[in-house]
Structures are given as structure tokens and as C-alpha cells.
mmCIF file of C-alpha atoms (C1' of nucleotides) in Angstrom:
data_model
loop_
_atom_site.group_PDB
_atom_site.id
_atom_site.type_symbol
_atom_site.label_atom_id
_atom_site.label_comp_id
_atom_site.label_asym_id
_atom_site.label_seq_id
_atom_site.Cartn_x
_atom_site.Cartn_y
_atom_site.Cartn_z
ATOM 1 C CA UNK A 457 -0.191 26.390 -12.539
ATOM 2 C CA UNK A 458 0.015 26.699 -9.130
ATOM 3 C CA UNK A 459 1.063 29.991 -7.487
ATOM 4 C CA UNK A 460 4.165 31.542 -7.844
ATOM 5 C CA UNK A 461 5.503 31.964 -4.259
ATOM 6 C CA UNK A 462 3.705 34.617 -2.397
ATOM 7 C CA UNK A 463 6.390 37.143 -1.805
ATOM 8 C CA UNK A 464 3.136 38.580 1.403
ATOM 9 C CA UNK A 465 3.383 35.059 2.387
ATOM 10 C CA UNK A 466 -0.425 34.826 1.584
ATOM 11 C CA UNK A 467 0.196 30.839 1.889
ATOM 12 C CA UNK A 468 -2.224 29.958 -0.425
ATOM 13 C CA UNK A 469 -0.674 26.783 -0.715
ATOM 14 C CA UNK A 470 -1.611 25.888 2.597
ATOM 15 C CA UNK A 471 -5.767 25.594 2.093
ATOM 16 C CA UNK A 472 -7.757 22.700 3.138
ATOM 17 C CA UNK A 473 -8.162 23.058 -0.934
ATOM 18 C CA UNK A 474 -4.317 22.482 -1.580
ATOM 19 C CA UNK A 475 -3.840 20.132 0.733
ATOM 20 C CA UNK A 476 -6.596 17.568 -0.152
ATOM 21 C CA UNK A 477 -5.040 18.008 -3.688
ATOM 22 C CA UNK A 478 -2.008 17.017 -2.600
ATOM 23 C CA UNK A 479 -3.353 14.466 -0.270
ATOM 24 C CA UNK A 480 -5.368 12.763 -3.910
ATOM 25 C CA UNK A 481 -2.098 13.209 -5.531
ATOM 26 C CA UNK A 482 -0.324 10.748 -3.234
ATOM 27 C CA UNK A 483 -2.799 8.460 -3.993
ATOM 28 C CA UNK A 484 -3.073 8.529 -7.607
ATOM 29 C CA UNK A 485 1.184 8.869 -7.636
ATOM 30 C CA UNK A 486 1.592 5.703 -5.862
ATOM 31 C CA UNK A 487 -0.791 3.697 -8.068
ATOM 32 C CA UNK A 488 1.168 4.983 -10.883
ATOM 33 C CA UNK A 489 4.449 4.686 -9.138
ATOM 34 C CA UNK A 490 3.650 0.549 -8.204
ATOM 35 C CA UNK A 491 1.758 -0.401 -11.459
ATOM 36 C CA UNK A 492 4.444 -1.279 -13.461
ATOM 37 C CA UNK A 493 6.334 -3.939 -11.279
ATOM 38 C CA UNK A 494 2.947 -5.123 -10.163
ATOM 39 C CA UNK A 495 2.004 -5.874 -13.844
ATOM 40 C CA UNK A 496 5.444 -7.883 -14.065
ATOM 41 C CA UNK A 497 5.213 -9.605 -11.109
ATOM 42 C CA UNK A 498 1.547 -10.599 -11.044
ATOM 43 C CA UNK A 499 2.644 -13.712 -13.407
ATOM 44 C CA UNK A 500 4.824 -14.720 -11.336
ATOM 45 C CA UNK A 501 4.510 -16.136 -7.778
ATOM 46 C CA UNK A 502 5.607 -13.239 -6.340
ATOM 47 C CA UNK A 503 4.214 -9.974 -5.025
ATOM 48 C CA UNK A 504 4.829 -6.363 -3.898
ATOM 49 C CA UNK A 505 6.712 -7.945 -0.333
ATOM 50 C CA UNK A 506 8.959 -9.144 -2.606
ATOM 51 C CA UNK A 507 10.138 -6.675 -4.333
ATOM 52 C CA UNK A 508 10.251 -4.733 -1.414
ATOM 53 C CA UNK A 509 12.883 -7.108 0.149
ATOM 54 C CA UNK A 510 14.645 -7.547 -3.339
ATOM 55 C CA UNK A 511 14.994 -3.843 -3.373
ATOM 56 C CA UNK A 512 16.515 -3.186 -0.138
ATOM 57 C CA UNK A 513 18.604 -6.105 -0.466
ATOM 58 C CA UNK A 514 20.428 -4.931 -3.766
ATOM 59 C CA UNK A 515 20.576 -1.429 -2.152
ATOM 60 C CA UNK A 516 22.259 -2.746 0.990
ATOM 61 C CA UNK A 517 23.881 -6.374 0.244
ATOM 62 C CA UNK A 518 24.945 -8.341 3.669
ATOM 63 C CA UNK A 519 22.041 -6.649 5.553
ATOM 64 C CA UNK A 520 21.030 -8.457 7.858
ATOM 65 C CA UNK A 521 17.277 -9.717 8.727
ATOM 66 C CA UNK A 522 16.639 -7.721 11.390
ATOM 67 C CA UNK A 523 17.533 -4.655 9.455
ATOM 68 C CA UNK A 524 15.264 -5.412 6.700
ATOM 69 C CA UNK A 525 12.576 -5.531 9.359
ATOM 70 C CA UNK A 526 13.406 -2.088 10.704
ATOM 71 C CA UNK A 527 13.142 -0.996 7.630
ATOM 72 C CA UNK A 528 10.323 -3.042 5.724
ATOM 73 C CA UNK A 529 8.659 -2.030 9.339
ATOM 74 C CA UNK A 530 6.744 -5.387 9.287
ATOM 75 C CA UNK A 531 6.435 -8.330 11.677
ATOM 76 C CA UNK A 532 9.264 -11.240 11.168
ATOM 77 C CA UNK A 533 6.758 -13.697 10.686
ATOM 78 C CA UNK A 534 5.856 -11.589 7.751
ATOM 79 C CA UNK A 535 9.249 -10.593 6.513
ATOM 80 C CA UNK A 536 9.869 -14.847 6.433
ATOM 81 C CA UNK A 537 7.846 -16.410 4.676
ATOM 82 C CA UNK A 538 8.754 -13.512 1.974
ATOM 83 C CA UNK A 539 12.645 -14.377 2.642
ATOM 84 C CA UNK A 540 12.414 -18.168 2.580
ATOM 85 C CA UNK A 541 10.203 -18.030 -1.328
ATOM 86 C CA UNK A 542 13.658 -16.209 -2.128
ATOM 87 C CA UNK A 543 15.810 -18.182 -0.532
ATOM 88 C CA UNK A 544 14.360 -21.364 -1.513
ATOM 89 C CA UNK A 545 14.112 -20.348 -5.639
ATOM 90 C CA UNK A 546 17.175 -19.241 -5.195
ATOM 91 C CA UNK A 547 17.046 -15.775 -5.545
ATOM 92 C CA UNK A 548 18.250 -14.288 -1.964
ATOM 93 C CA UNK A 549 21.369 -15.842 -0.585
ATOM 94 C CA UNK A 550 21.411 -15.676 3.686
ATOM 95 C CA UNK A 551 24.643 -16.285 5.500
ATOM 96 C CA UNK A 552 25.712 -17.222 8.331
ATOM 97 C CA UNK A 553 27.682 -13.901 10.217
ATOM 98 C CA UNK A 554 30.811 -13.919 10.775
ATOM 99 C CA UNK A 555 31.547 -12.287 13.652
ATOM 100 C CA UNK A 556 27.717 -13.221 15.018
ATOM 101 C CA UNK A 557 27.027 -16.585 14.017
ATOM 102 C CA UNK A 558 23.130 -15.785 14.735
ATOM 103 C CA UNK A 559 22.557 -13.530 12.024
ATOM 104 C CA UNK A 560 21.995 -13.972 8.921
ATOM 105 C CA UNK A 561 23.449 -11.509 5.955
ATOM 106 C CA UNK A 562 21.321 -11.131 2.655
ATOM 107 C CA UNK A 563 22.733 -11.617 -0.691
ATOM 108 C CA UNK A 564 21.002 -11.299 -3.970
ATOM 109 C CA UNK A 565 21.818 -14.170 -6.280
ATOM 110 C CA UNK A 566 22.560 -13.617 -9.837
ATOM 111 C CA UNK A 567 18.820 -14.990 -10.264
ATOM 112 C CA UNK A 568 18.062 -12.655 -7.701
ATOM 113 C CA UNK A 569 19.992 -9.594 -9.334
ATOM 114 C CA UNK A 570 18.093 -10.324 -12.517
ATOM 115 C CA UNK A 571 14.731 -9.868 -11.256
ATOM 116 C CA UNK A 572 15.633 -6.930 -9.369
ATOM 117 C CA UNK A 573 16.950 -5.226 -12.547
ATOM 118 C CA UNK A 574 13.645 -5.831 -13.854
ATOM 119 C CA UNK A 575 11.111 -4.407 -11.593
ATOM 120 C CA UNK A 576 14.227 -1.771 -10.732
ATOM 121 C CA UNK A 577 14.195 -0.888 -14.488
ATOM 122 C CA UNK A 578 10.339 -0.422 -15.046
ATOM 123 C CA UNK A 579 9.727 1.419 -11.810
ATOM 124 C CA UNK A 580 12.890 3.642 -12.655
ATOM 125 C CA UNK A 581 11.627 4.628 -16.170
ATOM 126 C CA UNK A 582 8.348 5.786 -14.761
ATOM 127 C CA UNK A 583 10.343 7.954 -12.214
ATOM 128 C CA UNK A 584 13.124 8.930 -15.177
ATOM 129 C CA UNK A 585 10.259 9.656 -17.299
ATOM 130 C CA UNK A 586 8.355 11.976 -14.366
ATOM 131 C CA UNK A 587 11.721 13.624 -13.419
ATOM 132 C CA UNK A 588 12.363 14.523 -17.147
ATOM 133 C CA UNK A 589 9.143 15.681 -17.494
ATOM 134 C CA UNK A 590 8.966 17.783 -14.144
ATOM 135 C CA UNK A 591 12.582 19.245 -14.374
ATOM 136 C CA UNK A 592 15.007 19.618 -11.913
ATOM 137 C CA UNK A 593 13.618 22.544 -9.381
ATOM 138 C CA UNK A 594 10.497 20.405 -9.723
ATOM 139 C CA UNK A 595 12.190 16.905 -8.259
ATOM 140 C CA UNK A 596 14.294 18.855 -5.766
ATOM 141 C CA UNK A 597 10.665 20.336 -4.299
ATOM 142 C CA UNK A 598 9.642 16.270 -4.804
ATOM 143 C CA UNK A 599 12.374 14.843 -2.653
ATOM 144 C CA UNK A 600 12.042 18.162 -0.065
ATOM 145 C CA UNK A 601 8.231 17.536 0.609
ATOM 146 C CA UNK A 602 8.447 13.911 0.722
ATOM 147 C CA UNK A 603 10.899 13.781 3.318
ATOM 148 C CA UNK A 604 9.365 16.125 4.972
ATOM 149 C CA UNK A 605 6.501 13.721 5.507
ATOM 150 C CA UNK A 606 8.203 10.963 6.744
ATOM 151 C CA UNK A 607 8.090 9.658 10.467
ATOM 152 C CA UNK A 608 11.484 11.139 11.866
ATOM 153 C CA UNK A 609 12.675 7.491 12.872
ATOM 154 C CA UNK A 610 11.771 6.295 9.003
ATOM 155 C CA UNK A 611 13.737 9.534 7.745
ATOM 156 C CA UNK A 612 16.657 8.694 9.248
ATOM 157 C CA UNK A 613 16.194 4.932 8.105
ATOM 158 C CA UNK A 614 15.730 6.624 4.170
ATOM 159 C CA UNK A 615 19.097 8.895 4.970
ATOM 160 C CA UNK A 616 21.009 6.576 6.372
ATOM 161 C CA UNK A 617 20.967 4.349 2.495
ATOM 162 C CA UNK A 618 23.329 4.740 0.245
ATOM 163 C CA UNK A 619 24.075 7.959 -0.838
ATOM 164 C CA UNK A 620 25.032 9.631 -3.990
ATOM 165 C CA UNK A 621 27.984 11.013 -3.577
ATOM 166 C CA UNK A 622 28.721 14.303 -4.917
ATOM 167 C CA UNK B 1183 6.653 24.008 -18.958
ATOM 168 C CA UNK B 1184 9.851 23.376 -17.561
ATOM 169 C CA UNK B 1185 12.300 23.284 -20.326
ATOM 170 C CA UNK B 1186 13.987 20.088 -21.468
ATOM 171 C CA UNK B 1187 16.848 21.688 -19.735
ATOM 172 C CA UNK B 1188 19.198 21.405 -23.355
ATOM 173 C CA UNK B 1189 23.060 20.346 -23.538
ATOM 174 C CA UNK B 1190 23.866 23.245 -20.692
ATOM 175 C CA UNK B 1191 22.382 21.166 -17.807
ATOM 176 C CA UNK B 1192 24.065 18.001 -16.292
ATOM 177 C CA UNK B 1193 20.828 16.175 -15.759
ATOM 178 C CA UNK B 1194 22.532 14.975 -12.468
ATOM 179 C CA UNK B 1195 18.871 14.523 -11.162
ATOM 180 C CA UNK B 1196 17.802 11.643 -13.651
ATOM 181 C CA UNK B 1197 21.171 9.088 -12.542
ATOM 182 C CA UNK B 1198 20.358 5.898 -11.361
ATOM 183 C CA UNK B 1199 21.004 6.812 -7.940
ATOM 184 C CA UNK B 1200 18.784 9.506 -7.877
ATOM 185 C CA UNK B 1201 16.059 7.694 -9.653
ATOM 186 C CA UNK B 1202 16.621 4.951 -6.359
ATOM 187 C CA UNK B 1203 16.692 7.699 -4.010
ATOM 188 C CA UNK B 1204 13.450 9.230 -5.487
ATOM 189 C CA UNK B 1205 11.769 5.211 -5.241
ATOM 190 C CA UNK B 1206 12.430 5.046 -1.957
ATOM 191 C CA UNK B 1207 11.237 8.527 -0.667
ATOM 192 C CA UNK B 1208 8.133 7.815 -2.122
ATOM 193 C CA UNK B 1209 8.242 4.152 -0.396
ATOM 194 C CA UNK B 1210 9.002 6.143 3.103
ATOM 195 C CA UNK B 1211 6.555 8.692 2.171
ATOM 196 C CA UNK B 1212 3.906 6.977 1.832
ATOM 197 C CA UNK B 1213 4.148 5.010 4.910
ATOM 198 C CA UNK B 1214 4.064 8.283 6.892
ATOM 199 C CA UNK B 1215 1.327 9.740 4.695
ATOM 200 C CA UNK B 1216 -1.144 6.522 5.988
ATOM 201 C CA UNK B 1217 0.060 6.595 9.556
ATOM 202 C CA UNK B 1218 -2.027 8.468 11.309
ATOM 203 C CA UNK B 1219 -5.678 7.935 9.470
ATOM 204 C CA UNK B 1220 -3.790 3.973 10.133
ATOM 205 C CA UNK B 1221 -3.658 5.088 13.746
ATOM 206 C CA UNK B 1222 -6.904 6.110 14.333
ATOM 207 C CA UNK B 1223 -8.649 3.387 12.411
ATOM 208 C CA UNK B 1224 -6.958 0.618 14.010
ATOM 209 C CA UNK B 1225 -9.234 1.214 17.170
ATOM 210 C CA UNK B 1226 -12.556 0.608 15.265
ATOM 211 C CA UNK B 1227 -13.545 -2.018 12.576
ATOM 212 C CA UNK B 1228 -12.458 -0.115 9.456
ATOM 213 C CA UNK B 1229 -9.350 0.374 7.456
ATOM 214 C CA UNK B 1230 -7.673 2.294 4.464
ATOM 215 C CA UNK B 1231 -10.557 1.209 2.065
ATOM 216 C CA UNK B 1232 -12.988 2.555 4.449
ATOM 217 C CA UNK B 1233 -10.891 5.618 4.495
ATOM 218 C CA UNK B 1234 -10.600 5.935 0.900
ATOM 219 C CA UNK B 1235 -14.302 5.364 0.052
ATOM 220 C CA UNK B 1236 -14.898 8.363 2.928
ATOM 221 C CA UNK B 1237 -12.481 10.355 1.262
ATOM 222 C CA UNK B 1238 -13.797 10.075 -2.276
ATOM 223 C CA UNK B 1239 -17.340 10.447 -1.126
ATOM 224 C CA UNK B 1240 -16.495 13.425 1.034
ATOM 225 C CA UNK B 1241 -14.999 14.935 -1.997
ATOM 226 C CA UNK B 1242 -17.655 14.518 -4.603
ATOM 227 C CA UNK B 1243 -21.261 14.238 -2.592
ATOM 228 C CA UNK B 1244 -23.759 11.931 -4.797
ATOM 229 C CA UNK B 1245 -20.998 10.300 -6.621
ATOM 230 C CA UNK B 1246 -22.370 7.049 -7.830
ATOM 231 C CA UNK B 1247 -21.150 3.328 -7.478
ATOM 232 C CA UNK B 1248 -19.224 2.764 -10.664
ATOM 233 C CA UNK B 1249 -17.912 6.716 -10.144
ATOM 234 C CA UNK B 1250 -16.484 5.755 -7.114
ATOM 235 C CA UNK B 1251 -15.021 2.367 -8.727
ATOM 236 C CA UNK B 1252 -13.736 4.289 -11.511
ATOM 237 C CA UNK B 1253 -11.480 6.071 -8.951
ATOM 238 C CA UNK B 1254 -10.597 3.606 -6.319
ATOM 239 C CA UNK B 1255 -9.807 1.368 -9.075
ATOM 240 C CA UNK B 1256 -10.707 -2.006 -7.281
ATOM 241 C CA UNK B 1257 -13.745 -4.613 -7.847
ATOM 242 C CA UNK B 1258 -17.465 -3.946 -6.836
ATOM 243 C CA UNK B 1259 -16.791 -6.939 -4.999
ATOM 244 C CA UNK B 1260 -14.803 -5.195 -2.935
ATOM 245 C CA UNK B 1261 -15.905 -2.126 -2.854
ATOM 246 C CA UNK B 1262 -19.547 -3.486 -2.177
ATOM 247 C CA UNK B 1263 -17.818 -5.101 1.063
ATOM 248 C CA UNK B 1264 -16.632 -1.710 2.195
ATOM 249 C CA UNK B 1265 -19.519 0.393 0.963
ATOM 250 C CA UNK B 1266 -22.282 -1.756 2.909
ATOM 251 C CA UNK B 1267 -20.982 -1.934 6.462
ATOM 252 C CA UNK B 1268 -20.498 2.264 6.016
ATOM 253 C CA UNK B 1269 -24.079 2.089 5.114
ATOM 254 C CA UNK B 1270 -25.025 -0.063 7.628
ATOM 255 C CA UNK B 1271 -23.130 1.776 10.319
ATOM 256 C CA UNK B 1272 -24.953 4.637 9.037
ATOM 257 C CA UNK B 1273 -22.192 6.873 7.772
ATOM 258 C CA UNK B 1274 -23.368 6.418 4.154
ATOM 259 C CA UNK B 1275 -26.186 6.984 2.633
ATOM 260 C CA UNK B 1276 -26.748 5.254 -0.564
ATOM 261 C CA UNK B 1277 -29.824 7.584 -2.484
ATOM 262 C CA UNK B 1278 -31.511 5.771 -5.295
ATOM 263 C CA UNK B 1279 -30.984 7.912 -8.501
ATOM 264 C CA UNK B 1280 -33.990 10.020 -9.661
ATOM 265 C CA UNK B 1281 -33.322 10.327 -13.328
ATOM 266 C CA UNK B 1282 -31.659 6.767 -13.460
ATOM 267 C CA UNK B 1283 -33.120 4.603 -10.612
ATOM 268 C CA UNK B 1284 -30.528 2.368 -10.916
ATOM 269 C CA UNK B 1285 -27.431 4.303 -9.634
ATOM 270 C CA UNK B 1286 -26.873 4.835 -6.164
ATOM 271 C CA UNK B 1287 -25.513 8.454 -5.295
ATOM 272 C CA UNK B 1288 -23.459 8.284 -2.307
ATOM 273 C CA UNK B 1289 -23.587 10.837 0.407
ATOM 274 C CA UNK B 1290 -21.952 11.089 3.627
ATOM 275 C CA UNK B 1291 -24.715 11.393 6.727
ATOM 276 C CA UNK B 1292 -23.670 13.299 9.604
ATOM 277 C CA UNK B 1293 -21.976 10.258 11.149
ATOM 278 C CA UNK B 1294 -20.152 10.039 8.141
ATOM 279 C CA UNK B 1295 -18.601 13.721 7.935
ATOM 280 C CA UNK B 1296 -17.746 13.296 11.435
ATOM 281 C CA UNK B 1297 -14.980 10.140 10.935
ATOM 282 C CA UNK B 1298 -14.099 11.754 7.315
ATOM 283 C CA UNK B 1299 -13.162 14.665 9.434
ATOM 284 C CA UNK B 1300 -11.227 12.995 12.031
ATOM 285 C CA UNK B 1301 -9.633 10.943 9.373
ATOM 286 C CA UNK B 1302 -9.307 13.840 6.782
ATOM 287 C CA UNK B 1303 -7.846 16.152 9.667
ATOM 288 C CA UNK B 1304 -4.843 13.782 10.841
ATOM 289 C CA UNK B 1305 -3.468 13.470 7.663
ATOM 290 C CA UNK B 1306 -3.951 17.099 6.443
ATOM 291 C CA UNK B 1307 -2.204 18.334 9.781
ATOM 292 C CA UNK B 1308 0.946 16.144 8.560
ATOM 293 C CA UNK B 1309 0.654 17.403 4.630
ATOM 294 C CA UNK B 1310 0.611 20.854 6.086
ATOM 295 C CA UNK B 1311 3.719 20.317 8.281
ATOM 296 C CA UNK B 1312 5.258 18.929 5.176
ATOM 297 C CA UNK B 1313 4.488 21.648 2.865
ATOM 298 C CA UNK B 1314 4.606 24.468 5.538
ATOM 299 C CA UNK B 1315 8.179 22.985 6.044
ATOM 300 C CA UNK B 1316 9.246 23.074 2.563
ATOM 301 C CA UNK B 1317 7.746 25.861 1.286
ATOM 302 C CA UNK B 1318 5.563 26.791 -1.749
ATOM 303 C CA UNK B 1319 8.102 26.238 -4.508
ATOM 304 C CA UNK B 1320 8.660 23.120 -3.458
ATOM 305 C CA UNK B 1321 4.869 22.218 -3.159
ATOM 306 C CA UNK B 1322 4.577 22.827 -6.355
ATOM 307 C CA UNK B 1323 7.361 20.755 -7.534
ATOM 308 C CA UNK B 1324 6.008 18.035 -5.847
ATOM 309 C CA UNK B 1325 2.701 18.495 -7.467
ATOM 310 C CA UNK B 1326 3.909 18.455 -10.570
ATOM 311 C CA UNK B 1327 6.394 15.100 -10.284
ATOM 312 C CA UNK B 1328 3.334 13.485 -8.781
ATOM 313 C CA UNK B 1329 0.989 14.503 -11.452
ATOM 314 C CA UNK B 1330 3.622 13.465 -14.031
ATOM 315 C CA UNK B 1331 3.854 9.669 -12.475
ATOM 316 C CA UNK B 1332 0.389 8.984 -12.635
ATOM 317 C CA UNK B 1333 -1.004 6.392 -15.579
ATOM 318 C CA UNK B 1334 -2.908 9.561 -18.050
ATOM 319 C CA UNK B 1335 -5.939 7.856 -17.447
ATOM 320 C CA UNK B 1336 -5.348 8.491 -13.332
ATOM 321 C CA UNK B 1337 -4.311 12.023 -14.150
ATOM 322 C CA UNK B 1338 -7.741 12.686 -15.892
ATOM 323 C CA UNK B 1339 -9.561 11.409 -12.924
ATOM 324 C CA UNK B 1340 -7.219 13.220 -10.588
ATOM 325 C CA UNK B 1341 -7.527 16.680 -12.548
ATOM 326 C CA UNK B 1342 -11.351 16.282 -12.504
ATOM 327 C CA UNK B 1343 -11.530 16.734 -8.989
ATOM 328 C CA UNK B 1344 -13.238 19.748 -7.739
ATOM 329 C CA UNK B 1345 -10.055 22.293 -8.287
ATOM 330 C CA UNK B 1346 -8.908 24.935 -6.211
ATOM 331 C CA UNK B 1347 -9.707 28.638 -7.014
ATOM 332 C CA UNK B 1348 -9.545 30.339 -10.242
ATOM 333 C "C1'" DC C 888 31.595 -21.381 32.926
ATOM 334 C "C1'" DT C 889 27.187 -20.437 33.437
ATOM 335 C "C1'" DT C 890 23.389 -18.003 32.248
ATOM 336 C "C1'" DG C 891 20.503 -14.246 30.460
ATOM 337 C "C1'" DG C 892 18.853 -12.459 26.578
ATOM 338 C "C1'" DA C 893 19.218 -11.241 21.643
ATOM 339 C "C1'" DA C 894 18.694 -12.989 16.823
ATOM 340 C "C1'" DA C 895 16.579 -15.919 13.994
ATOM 341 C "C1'" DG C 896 13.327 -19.304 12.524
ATOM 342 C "C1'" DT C 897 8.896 -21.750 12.786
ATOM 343 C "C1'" DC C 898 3.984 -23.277 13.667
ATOM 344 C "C1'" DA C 899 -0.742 -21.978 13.983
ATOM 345 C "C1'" DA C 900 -4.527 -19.046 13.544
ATOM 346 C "C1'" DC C 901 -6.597 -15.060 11.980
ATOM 347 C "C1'" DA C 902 -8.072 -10.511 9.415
ATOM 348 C "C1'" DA C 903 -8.138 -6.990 5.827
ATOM 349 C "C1'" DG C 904 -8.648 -6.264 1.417
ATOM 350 C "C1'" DG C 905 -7.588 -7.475 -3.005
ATOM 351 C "C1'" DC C 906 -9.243 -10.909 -6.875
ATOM 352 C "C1'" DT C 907 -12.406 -14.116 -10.168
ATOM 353 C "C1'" DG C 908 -16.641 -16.278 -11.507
ATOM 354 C "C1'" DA C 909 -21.450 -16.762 -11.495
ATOM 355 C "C1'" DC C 910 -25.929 -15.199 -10.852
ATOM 356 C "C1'" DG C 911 -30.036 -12.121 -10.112
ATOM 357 C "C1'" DT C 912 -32.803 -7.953 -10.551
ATOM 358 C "C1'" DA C 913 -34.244 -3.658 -11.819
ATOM 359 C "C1'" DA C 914 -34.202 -0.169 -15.152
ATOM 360 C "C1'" DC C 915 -32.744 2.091 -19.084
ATOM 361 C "C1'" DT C 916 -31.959 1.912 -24.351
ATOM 362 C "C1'" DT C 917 -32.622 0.410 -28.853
ATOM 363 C "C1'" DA D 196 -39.079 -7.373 -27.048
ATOM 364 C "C1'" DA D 197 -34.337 -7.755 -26.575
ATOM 365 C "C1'" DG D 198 -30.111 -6.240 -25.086
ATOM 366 C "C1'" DT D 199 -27.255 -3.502 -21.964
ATOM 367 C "C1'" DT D 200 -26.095 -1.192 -17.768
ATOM 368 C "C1'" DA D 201 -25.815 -0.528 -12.709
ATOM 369 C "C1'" DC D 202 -25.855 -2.623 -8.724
ATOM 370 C "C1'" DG D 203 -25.820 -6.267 -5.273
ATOM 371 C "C1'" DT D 204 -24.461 -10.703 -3.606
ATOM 372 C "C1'" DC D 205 -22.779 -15.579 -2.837
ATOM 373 C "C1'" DA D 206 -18.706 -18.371 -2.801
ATOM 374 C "C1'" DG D 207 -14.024 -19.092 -2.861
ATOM 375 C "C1'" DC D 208 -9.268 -17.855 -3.444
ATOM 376 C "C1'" DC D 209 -4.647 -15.143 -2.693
ATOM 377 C "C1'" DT D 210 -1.313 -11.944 -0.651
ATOM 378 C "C1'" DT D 211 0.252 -9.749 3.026
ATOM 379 C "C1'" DG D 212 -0.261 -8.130 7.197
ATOM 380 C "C1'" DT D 213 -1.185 -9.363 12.376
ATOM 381 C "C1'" DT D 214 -0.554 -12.151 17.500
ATOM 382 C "C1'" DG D 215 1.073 -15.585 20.320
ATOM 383 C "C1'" DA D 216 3.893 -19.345 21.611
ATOM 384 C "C1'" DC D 217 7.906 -21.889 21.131
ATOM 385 C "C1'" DT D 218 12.771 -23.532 19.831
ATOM 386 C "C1'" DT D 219 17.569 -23.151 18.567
ATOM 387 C "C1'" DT D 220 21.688 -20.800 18.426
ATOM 388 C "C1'" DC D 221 25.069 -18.254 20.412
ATOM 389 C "C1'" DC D 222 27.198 -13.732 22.170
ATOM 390 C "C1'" DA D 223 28.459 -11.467 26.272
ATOM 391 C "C1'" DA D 224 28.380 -10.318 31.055
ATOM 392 C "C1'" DG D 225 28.676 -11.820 35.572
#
DNA sequence: CTTGGAAAGTCAACAAGGCTGACGTAACTT
DNA sequence: AAGTTACGTCAGCCTTGTTGACTTTCCAAG
């Protein structure tokens, strides 16, 4: 059990120790935390990119592409050939703006829907499953540290998503 | 243990949109937790897998091969790739076992501690702005999501690590 | 209305780091 | 003596990232 907080502020959490723990525990965490839509996807012809861009599609629909490369924080050239295997089986829908006939706004197709509530629904029982586990203080400290680590410009990207409204 | 929190507690923390939330924290995270070891690598001809096989080495001196493939989870394919330009460039030295002569036990030359430091050093200074940021209670509710997402079999390996303390 | 520049798409080439399959060798185990 | 284990290696493939160069479209400012 790690300590109890150190009323003396001893900091004990703070050791090279503690921190290379929690440095391994990333890494073991985020193999967990990706196996499970890897193992579905891996018969398809699809891959971690794309589920990334499914994702933050479904979490933002009409976003355009040039959001989902702030975000994704990957080159266009990379972001499109991942958006045109959607578009083309008919999974992503892009139209043409409005208002700015240049862009292009992202739509998940009912295909596309479907697969997301796939992957969505296997990564989310891990995390359910964790959270339950863990217990509430324990997922507030979670969310807390982790944004804590973020790049400032990438924090405000991960604030600026939907919300949950209280 | 955290208690299964019983008809009394809303379990507000396990809705869909908090499950989401907690996916793409980790996503965010994770980017920032790789940036600056990222950083510094980018300059010379090595990458995360160099970083990792460092890391691990680092972390449990002698180590052998199929240890270290154990734990990085990848093919000695690949991990041969990685392993013999470090022991080429001289950051690795790869002993011949002396009970079992056909294990190599890996140990990190002089060279070698050197870049793990660098490395190791960067991305401590960022976990330690995290945590100092968040505060103990918090670490340790991070720790324990973490340790709950992992596959058991990770969480073994993880927990096997050279602990902390008493 | 013209023009500058942003947004998007595309082609080509390349690299890192995964993977499989096949094979070889030395050394340990039965 | 035979089988298994640990390691290394060759060859080839895939995904996903990168640069650089170029075009088309089209908004907006001069």
C-alpha cells in the first residue's frame, strides 16, 4: 500500500524509487489499456490510427480534418490515408462545409458507429472494470495525475471535449 | 481495499462519459509521458525501443534475453534489432551466462548508464511535476487504477520489479 | 475583382519498429 | 543419443509515422 499522505510532508512519494514505478506503470497500463481493441481490430484491415480517428470522430461529429490533426498531433499525409480507408468502406462520412466550402466535416456512418461501439465497448469495460476495482478517490487521483502530465497545449485540446455535465 | 462503494454511492465515476473521459486522458497522457525521452532521441539513431530496452536493463542489471522479451512483450526479431546496435554502440554489454552459457545477461556499460540517465531523467522530471502537482493521495490513486488495467499476467511482471522500501 | 494564403488532398520516398517463417548453433536436460 | 531451450540471423512483410513537392479550391482582404 503505498503511504498514507505524509502529514511532515516527508514526500516519499517523490523518490527516484516512486517515480520509476510509476514511470513502469504507464507502460504496462497502456499495453493493457490498447490490447483489447488491438485484438479486435488485428483481423480486420484496420489498425490503432483508426480507431484513433473513429474515436474522436464519434466524440466530436462535423469536426473537421484539420482538427483531427491538432488533435491526433500527426502529419496530414498520415491522418489521410487513415481517413480515405474510412471514407472509402464507408465508415467516415466527409462533407463539404457549409459556410467554408474547403473543409471537410467528419461524420461516422452507421457502419462507422458500429465499429466504434465495438472497440468503444471493449476498451470501456477494461476502464469500467479498473475504475470499479480502484474506487472513486482512486480514479479522481487517476484523472488528477494524468492531466497533470499532459503538454499544456494537449490539456487544453483533452478539456476542451465534451464534457460531462454535472 | 476500496470498498465496492454499496447502494449509498452514485457510482457517477463509472458513466459512459467518464469511462470516455478516462480513455482519452490516458491517450493525452501518454503522449506527454514519451515526449521528452521522444525529444532527445530524435537527434541520434535510436527510438522508444531503444529507450525501453535501456530502461528495462537499467532496472534489472544481468537480465537475460528472453527476461527482457518477457517484459517488452515484442519478437526476438525485434528486439535482436534493437539489442545489437546498443551493443555495438557499446552501451550494452551482452555477458555470456556462467551457469547456463547460453543466456546472455545484459548490463548497461558506462556509455549505457549515461543515455539511460539522460533519458530516465527527462521523463522522471515530468512524473515528478505531475505527482508533486497532484499530491500523494492522488499518486496513489493513480497507481492503483493503473495497476488495476494491466492484463494479470503484466501486473505480475510489473509487481516483480525491484520495489520500493519496506 | 484580383490575389494571397489557408484548407485539403495527393504523389513519392523513406524510416522505425512491429510481425512471421525458416534456419543454425551451442548448450542444457532427459 | 535425442530432444529442448536460448539466442542469433536472414528475408520479407505491414502499419504508421515522417519530409517534400505539388495541385485544387475557395475565403477574405486589399
Amino acid at each position: 500500500m503505498p503511504d498514507p499522505t505524509p502529514s511532515g510532508e516527508s514526500l516519499l512519494f517523490l523518490t527516484d524509487e516512486q517515480l520509476r514505478k510509476g514511470i513502469e506503470a504507464m507502460f504496462f497500463a497502456y499495453r493493457g489499456f490498447t490490447a483489447d481493441p488491438d485484438r479486435i481490430l488485428e483481423n480486420m484491415d484496420y489498425g490503432r490510427a483508426h480507431h484513433r480517428a473513429l474515436h474522436f470522430i464519434h466524440r466530436s461529429p462535423g469536426t473537421t480534418v484539420s482538427n483531427l490533426l491538432t488533435i491526433l498531433g500527426v502529419t496530414k499525409q498520415s491522418l489521410n490515408r487513415v481517413l480515405r480507408s474510412l471514407v472509402d468502406d464507408g465508415l467516415v462520412e466527409a462533407r463539404v462545409g457549409r459556410k467554408d466550402k474547403r473543409e471537410r466535416h467528419l461524420y461516422l456512418t452507421q457502419k462507422g458507429q458500429e465499429l466504434e461501439r465495438e472497440l468503444s465497448d471493449a476498451q470501456r469495460a477494461r476502464m469500467r472494470a479498473a475504475y470499479r476495482a480502484a474506487g472513486p478517490q482512486a480514479v479522481a487521483g487517476f484523472r488528477t495525475v494524468l492531466e497533470a502530465m499532459m503538454d499544456p497545449e494537449l490539456r487544453k485540446q483533452y478539456q476542451g471535449l465534451k464534457e460531462a455535465g454535472p
